[in-house]
PDB file of C-alpha atoms in Angstrom:
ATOM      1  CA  UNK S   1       0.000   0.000   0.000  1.00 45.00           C
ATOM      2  CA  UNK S   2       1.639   3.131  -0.715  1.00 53.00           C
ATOM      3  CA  UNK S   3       1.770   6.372   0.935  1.00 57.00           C
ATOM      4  CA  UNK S   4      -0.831   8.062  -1.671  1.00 54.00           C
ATOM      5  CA  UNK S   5      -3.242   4.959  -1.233  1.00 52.00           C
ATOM      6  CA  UNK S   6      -2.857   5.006   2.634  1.00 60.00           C
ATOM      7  CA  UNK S   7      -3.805   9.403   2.359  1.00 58.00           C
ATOM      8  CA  UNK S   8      -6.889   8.130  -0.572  1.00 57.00           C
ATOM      9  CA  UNK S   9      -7.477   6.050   2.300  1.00 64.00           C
ATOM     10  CA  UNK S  10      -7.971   8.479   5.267  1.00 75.00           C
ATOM     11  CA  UNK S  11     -10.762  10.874   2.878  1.00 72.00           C
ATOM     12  CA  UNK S  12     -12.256   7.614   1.571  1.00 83.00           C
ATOM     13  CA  UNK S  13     -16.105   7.435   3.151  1.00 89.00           C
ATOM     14  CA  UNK S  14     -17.622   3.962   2.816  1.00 94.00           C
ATOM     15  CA  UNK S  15     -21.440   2.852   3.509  1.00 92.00           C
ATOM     16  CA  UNK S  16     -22.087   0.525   6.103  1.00 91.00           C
ATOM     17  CA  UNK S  17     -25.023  -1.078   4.354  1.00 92.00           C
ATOM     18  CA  UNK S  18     -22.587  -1.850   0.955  1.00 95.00           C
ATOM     19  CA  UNK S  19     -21.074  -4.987   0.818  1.00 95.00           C
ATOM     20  CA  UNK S  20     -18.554  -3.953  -1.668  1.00 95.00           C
ATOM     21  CA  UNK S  21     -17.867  -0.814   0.764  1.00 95.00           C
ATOM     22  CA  UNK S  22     -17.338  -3.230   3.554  1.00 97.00           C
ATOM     23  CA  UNK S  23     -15.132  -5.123   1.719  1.00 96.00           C
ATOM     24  CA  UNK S  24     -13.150  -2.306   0.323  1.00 95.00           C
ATOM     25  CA  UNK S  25     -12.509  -0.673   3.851  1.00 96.00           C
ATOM     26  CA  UNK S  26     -11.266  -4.687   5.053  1.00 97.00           C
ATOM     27  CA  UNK S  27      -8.769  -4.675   1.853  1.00 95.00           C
ATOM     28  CA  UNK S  28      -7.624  -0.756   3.603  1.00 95.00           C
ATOM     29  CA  UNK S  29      -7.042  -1.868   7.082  1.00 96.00           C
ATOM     30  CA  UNK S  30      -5.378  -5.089   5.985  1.00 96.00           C
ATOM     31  CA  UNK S  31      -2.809  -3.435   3.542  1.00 95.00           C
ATOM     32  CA  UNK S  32      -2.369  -0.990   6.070  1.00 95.00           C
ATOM     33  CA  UNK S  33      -1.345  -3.699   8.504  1.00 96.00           C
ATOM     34  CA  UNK S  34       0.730  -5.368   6.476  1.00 95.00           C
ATOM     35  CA  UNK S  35       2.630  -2.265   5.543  1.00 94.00           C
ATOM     36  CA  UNK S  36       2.712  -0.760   8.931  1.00 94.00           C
ATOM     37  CA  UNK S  37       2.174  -2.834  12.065  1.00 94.00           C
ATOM     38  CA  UNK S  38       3.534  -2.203  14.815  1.00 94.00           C
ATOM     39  CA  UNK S  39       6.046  -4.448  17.133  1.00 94.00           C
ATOM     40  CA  UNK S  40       5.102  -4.677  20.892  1.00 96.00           C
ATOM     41  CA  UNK S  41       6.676  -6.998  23.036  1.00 96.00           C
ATOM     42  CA  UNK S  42       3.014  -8.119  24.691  1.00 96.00           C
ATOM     43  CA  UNK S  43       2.238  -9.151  20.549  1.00 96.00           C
ATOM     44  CA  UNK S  44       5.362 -10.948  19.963  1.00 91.00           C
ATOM     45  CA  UNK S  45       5.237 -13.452  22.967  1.00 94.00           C
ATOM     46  CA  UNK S  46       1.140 -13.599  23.846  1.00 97.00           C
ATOM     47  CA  UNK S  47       0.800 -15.331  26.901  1.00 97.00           C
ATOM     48  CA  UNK S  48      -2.417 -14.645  28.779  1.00 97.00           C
ATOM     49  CA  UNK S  49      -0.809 -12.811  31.710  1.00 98.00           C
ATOM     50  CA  UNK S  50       1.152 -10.650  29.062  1.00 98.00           C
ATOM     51  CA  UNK S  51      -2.591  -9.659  27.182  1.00 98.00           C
ATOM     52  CA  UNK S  52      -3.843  -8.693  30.678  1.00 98.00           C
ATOM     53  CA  UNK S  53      -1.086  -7.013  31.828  1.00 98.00           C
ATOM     54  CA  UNK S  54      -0.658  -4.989  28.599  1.00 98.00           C
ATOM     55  CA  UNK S  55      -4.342  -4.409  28.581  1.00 97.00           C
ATOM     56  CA  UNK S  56      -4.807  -2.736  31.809  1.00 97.00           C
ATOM     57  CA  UNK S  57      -1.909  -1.028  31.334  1.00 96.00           C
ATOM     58  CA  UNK S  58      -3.483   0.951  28.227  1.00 95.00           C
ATOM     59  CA  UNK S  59      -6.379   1.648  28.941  1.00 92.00           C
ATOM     60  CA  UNK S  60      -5.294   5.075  30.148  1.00 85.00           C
ATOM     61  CA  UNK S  61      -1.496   5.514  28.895  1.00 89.00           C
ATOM     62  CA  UNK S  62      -0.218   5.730  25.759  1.00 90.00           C
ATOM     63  CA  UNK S  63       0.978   2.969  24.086  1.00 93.00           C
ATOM     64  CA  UNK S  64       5.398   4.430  24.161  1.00 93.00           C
ATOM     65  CA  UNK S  65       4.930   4.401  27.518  1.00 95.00           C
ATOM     66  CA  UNK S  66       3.813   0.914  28.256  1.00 96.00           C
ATOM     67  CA  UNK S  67       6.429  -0.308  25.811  1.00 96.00           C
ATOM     68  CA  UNK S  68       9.120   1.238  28.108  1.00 96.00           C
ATOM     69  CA  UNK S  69       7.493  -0.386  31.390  1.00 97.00           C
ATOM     70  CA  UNK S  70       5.598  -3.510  30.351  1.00 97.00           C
ATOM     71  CA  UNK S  71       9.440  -5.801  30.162  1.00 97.00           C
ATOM     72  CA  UNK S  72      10.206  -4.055  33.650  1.00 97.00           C
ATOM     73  CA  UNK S  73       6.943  -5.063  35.077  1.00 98.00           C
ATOM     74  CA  UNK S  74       6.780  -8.756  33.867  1.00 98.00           C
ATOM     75  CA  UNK S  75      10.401  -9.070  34.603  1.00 97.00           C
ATOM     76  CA  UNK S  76       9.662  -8.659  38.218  1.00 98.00           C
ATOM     77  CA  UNK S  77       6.276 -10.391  38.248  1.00 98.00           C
ATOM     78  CA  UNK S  78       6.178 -12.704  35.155  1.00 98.00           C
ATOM     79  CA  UNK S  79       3.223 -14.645  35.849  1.00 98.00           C
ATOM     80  CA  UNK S  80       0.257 -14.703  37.462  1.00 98.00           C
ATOM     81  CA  UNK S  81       1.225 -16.681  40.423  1.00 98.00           C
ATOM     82  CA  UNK S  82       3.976 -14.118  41.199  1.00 98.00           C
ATOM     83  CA  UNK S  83       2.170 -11.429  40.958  1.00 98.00           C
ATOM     84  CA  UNK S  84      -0.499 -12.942  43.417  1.00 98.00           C
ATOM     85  CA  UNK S  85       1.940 -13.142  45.947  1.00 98.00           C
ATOM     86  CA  UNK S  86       3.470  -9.935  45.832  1.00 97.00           C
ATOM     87  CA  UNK S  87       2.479  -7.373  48.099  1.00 96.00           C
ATOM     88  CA  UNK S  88       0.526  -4.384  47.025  1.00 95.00           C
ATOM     89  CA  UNK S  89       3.269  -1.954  48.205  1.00 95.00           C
ATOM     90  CA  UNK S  90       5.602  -3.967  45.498  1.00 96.00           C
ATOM     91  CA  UNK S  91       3.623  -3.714  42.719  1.00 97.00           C
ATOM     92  CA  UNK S  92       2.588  -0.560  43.495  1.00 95.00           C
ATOM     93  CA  UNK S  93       6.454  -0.027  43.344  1.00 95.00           C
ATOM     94  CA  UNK S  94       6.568  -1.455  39.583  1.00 96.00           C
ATOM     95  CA  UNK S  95       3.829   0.978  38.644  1.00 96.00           C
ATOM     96  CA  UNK S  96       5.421   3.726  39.003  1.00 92.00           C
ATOM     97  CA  UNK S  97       5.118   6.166  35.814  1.00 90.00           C
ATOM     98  CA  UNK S  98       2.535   4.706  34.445  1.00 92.00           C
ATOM     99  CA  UNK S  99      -0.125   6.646  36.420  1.00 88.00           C
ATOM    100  CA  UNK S 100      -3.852   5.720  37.432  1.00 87.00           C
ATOM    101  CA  UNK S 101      -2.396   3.782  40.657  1.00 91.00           C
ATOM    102  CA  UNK S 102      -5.579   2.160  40.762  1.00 93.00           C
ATOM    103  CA  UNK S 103      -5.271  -0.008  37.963  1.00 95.00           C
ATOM    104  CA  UNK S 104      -2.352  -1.328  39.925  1.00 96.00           C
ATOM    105  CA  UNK S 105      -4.410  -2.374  42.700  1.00 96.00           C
ATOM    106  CA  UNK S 106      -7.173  -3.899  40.370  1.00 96.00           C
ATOM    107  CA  UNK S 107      -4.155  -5.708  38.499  1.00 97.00           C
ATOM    108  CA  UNK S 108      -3.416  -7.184  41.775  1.00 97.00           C
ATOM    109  CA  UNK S 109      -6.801  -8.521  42.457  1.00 96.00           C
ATOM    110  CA  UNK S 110      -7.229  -9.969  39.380  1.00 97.00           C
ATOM    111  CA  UNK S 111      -4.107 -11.915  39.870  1.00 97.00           C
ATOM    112  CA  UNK S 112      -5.540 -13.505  43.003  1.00 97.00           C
ATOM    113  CA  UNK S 113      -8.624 -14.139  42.012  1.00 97.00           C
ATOM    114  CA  UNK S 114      -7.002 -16.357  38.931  1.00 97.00           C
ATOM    115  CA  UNK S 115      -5.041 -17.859  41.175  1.00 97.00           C
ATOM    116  CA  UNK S 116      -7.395 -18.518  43.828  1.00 97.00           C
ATOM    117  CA  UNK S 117     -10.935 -18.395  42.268  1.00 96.00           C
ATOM    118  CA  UNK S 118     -10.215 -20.106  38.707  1.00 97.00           C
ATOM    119  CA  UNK S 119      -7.097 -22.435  39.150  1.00 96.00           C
ATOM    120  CA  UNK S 120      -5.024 -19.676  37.607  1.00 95.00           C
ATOM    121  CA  UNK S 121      -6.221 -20.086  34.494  1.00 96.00           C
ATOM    122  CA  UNK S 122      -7.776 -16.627  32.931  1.00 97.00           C
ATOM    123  CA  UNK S 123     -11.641 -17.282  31.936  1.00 97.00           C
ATOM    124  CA  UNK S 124     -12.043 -17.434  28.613  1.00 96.00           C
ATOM    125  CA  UNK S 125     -15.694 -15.865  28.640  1.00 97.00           C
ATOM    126  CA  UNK S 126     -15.596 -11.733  28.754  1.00 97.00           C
ATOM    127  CA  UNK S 127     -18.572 -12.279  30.518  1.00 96.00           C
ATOM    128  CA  UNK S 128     -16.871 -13.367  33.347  1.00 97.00           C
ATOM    129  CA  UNK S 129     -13.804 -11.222  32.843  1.00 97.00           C
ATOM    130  CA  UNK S 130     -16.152  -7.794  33.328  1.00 96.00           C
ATOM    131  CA  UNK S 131     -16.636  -9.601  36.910  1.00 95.00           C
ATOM    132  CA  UNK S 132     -12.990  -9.079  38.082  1.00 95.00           C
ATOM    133  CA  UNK S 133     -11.901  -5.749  39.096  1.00 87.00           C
ATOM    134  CA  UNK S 134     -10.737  -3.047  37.279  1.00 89.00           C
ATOM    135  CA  UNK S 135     -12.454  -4.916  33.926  1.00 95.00           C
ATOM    136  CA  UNK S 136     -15.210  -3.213  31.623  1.00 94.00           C
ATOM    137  CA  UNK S 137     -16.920  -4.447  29.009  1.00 94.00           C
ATOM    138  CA  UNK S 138     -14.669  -3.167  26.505  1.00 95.00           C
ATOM    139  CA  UNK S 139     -11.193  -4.931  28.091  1.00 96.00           C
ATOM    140  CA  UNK S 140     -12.921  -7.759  28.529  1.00 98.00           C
ATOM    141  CA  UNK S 141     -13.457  -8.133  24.650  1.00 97.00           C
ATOM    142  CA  UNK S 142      -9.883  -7.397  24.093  1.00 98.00           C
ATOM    143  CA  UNK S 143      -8.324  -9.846  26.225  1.00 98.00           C
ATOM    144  CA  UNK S 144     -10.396 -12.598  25.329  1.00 98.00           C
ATOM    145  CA  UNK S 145      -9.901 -11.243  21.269  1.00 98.00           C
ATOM    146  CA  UNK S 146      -5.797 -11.238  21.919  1.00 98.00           C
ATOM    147  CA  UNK S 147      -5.465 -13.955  24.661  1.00 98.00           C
ATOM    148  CA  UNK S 148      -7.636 -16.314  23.111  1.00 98.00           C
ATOM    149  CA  UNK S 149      -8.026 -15.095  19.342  1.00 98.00           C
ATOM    150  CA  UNK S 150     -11.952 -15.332  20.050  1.00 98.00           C
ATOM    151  CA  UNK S 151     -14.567 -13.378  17.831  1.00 98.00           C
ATOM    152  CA  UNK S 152     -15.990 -11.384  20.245  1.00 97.00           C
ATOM    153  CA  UNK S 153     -17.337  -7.802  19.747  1.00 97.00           C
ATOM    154  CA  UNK S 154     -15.537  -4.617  21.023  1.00 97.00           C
ATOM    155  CA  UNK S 155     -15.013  -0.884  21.062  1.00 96.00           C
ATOM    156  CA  UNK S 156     -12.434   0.570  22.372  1.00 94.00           C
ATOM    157  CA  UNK S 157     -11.276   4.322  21.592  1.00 92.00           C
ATOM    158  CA  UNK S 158      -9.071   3.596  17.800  1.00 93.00           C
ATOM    159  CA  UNK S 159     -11.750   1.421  16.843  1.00 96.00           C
ATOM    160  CA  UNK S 160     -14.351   3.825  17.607  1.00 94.00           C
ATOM    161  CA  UNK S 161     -11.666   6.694  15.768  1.00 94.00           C
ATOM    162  CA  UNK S 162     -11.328   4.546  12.896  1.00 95.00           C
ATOM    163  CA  UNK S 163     -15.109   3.595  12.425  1.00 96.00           C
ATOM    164  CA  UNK S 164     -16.635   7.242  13.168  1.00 93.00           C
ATOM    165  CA  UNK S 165     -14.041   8.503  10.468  1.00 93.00           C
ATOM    166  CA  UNK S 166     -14.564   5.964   7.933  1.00 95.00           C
ATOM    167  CA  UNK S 167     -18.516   5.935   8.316  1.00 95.00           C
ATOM    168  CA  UNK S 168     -20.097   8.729   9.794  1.00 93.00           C
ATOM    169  CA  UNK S 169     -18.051  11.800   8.083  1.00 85.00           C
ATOM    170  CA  UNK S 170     -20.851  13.962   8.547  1.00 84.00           C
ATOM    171  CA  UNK S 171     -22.924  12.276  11.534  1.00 82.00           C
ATOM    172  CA  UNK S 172     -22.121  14.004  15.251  1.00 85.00           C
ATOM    173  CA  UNK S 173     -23.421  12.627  18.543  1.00 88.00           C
ATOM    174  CA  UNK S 174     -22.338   9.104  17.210  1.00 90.00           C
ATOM    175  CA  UNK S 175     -23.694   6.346  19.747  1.00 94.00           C
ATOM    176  CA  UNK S 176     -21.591   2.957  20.112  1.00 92.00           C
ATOM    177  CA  UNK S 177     -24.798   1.272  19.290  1.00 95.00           C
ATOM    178  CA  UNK S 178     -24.754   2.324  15.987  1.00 95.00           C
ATOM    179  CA  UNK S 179     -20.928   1.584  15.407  1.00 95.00           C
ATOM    180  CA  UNK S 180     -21.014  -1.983  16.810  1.00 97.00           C
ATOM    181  CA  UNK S 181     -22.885  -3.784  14.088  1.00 97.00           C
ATOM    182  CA  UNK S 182     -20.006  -2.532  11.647  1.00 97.00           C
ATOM    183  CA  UNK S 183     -17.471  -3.738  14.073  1.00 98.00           C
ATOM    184  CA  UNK S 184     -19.237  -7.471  13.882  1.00 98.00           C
ATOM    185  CA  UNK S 185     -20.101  -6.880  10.242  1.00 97.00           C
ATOM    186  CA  UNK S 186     -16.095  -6.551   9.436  1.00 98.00           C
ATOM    187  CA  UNK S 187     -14.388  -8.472  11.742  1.00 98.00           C
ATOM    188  CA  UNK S 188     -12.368 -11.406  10.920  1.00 97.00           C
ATOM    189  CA  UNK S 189     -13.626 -14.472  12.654  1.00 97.00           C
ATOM    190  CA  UNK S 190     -10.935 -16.676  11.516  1.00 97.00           C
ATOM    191  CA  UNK S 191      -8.032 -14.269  13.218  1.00 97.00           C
ATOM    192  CA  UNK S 192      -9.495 -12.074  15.091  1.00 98.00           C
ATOM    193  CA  UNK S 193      -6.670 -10.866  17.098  1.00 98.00           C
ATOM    194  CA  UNK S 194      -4.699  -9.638  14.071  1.00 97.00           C
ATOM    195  CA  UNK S 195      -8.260  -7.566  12.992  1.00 98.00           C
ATOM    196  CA  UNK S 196      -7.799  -5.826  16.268  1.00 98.00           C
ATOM    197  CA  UNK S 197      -4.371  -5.377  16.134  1.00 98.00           C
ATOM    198  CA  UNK S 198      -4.682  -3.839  12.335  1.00 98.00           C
ATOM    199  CA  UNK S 199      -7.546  -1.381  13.285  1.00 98.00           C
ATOM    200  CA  UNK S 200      -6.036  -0.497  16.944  1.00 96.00           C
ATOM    201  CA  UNK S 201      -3.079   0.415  14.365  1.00 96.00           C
ATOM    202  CA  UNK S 202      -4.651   2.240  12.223  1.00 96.00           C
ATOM    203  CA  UNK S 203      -6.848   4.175  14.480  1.00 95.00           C
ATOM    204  CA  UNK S 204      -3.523   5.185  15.935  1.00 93.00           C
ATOM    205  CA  UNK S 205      -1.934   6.123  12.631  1.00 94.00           C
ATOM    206  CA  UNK S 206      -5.371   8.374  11.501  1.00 92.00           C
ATOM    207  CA  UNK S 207      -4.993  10.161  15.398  1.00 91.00           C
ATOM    208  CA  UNK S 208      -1.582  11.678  14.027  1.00 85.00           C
ATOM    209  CA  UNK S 209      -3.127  12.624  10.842  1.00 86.00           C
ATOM    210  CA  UNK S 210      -6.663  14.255  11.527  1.00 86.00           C
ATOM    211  CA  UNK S 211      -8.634  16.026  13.965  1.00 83.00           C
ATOM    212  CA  UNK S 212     -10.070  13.499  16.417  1.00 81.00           C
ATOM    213  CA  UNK S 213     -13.226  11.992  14.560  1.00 85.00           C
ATOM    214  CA  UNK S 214     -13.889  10.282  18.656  1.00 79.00           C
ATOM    215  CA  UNK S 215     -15.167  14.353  19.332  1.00 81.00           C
ATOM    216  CA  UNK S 216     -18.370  12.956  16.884  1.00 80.00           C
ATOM    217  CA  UNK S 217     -18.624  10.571  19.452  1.00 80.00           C
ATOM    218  CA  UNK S 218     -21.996  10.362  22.464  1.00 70.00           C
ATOM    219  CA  UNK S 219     -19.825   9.327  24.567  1.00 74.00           C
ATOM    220  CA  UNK S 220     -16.611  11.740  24.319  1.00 66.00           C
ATOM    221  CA  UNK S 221     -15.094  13.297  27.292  1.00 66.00           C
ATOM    222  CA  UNK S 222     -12.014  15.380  27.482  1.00 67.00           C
ATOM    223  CA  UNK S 223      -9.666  14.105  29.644  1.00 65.00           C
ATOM    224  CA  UNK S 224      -9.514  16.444  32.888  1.00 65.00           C
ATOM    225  CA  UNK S 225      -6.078  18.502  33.586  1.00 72.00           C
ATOM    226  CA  UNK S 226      -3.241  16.237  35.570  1.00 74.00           C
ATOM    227  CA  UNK S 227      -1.498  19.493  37.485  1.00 76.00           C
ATOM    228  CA  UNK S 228      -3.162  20.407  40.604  1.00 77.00           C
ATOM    229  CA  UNK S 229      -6.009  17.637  39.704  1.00 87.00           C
ATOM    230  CA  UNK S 230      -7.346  15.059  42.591  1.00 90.00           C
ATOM    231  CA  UNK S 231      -5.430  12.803  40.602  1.00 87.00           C
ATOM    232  CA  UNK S 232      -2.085  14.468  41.283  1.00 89.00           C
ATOM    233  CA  UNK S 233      -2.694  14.617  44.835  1.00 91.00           C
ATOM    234  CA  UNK S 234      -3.229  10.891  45.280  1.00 91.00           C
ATOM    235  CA  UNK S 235      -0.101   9.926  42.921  1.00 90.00           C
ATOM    236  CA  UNK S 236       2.285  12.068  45.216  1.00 91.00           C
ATOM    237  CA  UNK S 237       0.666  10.595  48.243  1.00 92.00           C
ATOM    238  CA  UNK S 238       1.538   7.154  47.027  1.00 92.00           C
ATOM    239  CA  UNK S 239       5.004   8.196  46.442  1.00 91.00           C
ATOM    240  CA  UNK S 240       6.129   9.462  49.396  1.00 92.00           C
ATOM    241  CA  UNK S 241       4.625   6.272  51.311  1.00 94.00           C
ATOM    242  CA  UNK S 242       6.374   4.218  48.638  1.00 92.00           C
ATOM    243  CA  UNK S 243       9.424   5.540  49.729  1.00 91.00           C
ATOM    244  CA  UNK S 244       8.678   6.097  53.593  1.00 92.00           C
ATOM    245  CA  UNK S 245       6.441   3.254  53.728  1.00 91.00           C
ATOM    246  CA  UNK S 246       4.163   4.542  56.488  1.00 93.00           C
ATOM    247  CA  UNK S 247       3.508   8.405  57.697  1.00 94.00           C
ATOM    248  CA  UNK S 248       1.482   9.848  60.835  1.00 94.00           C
ATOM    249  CA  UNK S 249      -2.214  11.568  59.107  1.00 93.00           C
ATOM    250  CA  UNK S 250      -1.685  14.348  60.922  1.00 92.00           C
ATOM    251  CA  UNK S 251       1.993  15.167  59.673  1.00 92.00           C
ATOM    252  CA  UNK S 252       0.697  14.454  56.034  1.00 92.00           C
ATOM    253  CA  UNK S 253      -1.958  16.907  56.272  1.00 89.00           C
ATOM    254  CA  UNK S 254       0.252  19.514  58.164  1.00 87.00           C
ATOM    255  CA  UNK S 255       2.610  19.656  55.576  1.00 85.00           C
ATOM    256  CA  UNK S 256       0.553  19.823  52.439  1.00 85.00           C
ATOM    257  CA  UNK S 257      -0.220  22.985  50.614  1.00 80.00           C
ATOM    258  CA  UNK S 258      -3.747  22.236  49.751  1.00 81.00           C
ATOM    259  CA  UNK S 259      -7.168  22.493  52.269  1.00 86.00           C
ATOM    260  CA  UNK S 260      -7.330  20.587  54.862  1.00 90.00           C
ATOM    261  CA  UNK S 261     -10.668  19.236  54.094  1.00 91.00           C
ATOM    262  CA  UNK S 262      -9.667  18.045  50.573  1.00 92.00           C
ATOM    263  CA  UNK S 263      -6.853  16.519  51.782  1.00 92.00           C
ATOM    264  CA  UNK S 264      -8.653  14.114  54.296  1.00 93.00           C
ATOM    265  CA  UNK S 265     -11.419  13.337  51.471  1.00 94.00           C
ATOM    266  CA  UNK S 266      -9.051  12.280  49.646  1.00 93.00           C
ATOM    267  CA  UNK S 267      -7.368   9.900  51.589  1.00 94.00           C
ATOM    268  CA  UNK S 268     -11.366   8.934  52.755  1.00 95.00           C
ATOM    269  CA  UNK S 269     -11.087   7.977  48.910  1.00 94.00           C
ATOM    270  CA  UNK S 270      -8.266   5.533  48.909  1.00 92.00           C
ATOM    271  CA  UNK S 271      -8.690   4.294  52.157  1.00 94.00           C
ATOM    272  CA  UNK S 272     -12.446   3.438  50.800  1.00 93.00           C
ATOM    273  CA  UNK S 273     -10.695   2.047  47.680  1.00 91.00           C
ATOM    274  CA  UNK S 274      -8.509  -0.643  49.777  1.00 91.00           C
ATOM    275  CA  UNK S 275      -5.392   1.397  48.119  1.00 92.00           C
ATOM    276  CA  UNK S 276      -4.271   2.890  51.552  1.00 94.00           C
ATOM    277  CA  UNK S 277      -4.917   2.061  55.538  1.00 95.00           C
ATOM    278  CA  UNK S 278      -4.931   4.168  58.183  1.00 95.00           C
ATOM    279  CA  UNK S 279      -4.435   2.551  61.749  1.00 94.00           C
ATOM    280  CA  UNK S 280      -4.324   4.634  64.820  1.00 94.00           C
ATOM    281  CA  UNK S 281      -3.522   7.435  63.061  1.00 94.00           C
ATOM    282  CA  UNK S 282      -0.740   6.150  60.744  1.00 95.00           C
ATOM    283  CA  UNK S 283      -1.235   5.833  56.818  1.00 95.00           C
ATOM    284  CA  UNK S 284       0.290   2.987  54.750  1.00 95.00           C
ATOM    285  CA  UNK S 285      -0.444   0.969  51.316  1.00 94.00           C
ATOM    286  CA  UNK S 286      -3.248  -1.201  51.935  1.00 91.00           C
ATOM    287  CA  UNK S 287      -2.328  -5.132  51.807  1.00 81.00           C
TER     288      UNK S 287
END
């Protein structure tokens, strides 16, 4: 495919109810893919620890930053069994950077409850999968598409890019409803986990090229602003009891610059969350 096609292919509009259209926009994604796919180390070797881990992992950081930590992370935990019997403290530890600590936490679970609950093999069913924590509907289609190579049915945000751009050019307020029976129409029942890969790929690709076509989208949110967020607050709180392991309430609130009330709701939060304890007055990551 060559650089013209792939830009013919980006302004190309197809109809969902055309066969040939259907077809046509297959033929796109699969030259793309074969021109331009992308190496990850979680694609290379796909074990079904490696899809979960790499799953959670991106569901809210971008793909070069997952490829830096995902080798650290499995290095130290490389199966489900190990991470089961880590502490939360250490793989809170191997987290770091990656942001959303609470996905570590969920991570964690899940590795127990394979371990404990289903003989430490992963469920096959997504299902069952959007039963374990920290699992929606839409990572439990990818990990059973990618750990299993099962035909399920699933949006995630470059799928949705790709399918808004491709069909609905001038449509806003775009529902997933009405872009999932394209996803089933086109997908490849035969390899499904390559289909993925190609349009996960190619949504990617089209982000770098275009204005976001996900803004058509119902259910589009912009992401809220990192400095001085909630979300800032609870990553440096986990830090410094990373490194100091446990710290007095009192001292913690003392010595912060924001209100004092805010503060102790947000540590409510976590504590509420199983991510942090507080006994008689001392805070430390939750076990």
């Amino acid at each position: 495919m060559t650089q013209h096609q792939l830009e013919t292919g980006v302004a190309h509009t197809f109809q969902g109810s055309d066969p040939d259209d259907l077809e046509a926009f297959i033929n796109l994604i699969h030259e793309f893919y074969t021109r331009m796919r992308r190496p990850m180390p979680w694609r290379d070797e796909i074990t079904q620890y490696r899809v979960v881990v790499s799953e959670i992992m991106l569901q809210q950081t971008q793909v070069s930053r997952v490829i830096e930590k995902f080798p650290l992370f499995i290095n130290r935990f490389p199966n489900f069994i190990s991470l089961a019997d880590a502490s939360l403290t250490d793989v809170m530890e191997a987290w770091q950077g990656l942001g959303y600590n609470r996905r570590a936490k969920y991570l964690h679970g899940l590795a127990r409850s394979v371990v404990n609950d289903w003989n430490g093999a992963l469920p096959t069913d997504p299902e069952i999968l959007v039963t374990f924590p920290g699992i929606g509907s839409a990572t439990a289609g990818s990990i059973t598409a990618f750990a299993f190579n099962k035909p399920v049915v699933f949006i995630e945000t470059n799928i949705r890019r790709v399918f808004i751009h491709h069909f609905f050019v001038d449509r806003e307020k775009i529902a997933d409803s009405e872009i999932r029976p394209l996803v089933e129409r086109t997908l490849d029942h035969e390899n499904p986990r390559d289909w993925y890969y190609a349009l996960m790929d190619y949504g990617t690709w089209l982000a770098g090229r275009i204005e976001n076509p996900n803004r058509k989208s119902h259910h589009y949110s912009r992401q809220s602003v990192f400095e001085g967020s909630d979300r800032q607050i609870r990553s440096s709180l986990l830090k410094r009891l990373l490194a100091t392991k446990s710290s007095p309430l009192e001292e913690i609130i003392k010595n912060s610059e924001e209100d004092t009330q805010r503060i102790r709701r947000i540590i409510a939060g976590m504590v509420k969350e199983g991510l942090l304890s507080i006994n008689n007055g001392i805070i430390t990551i939750a076990e």
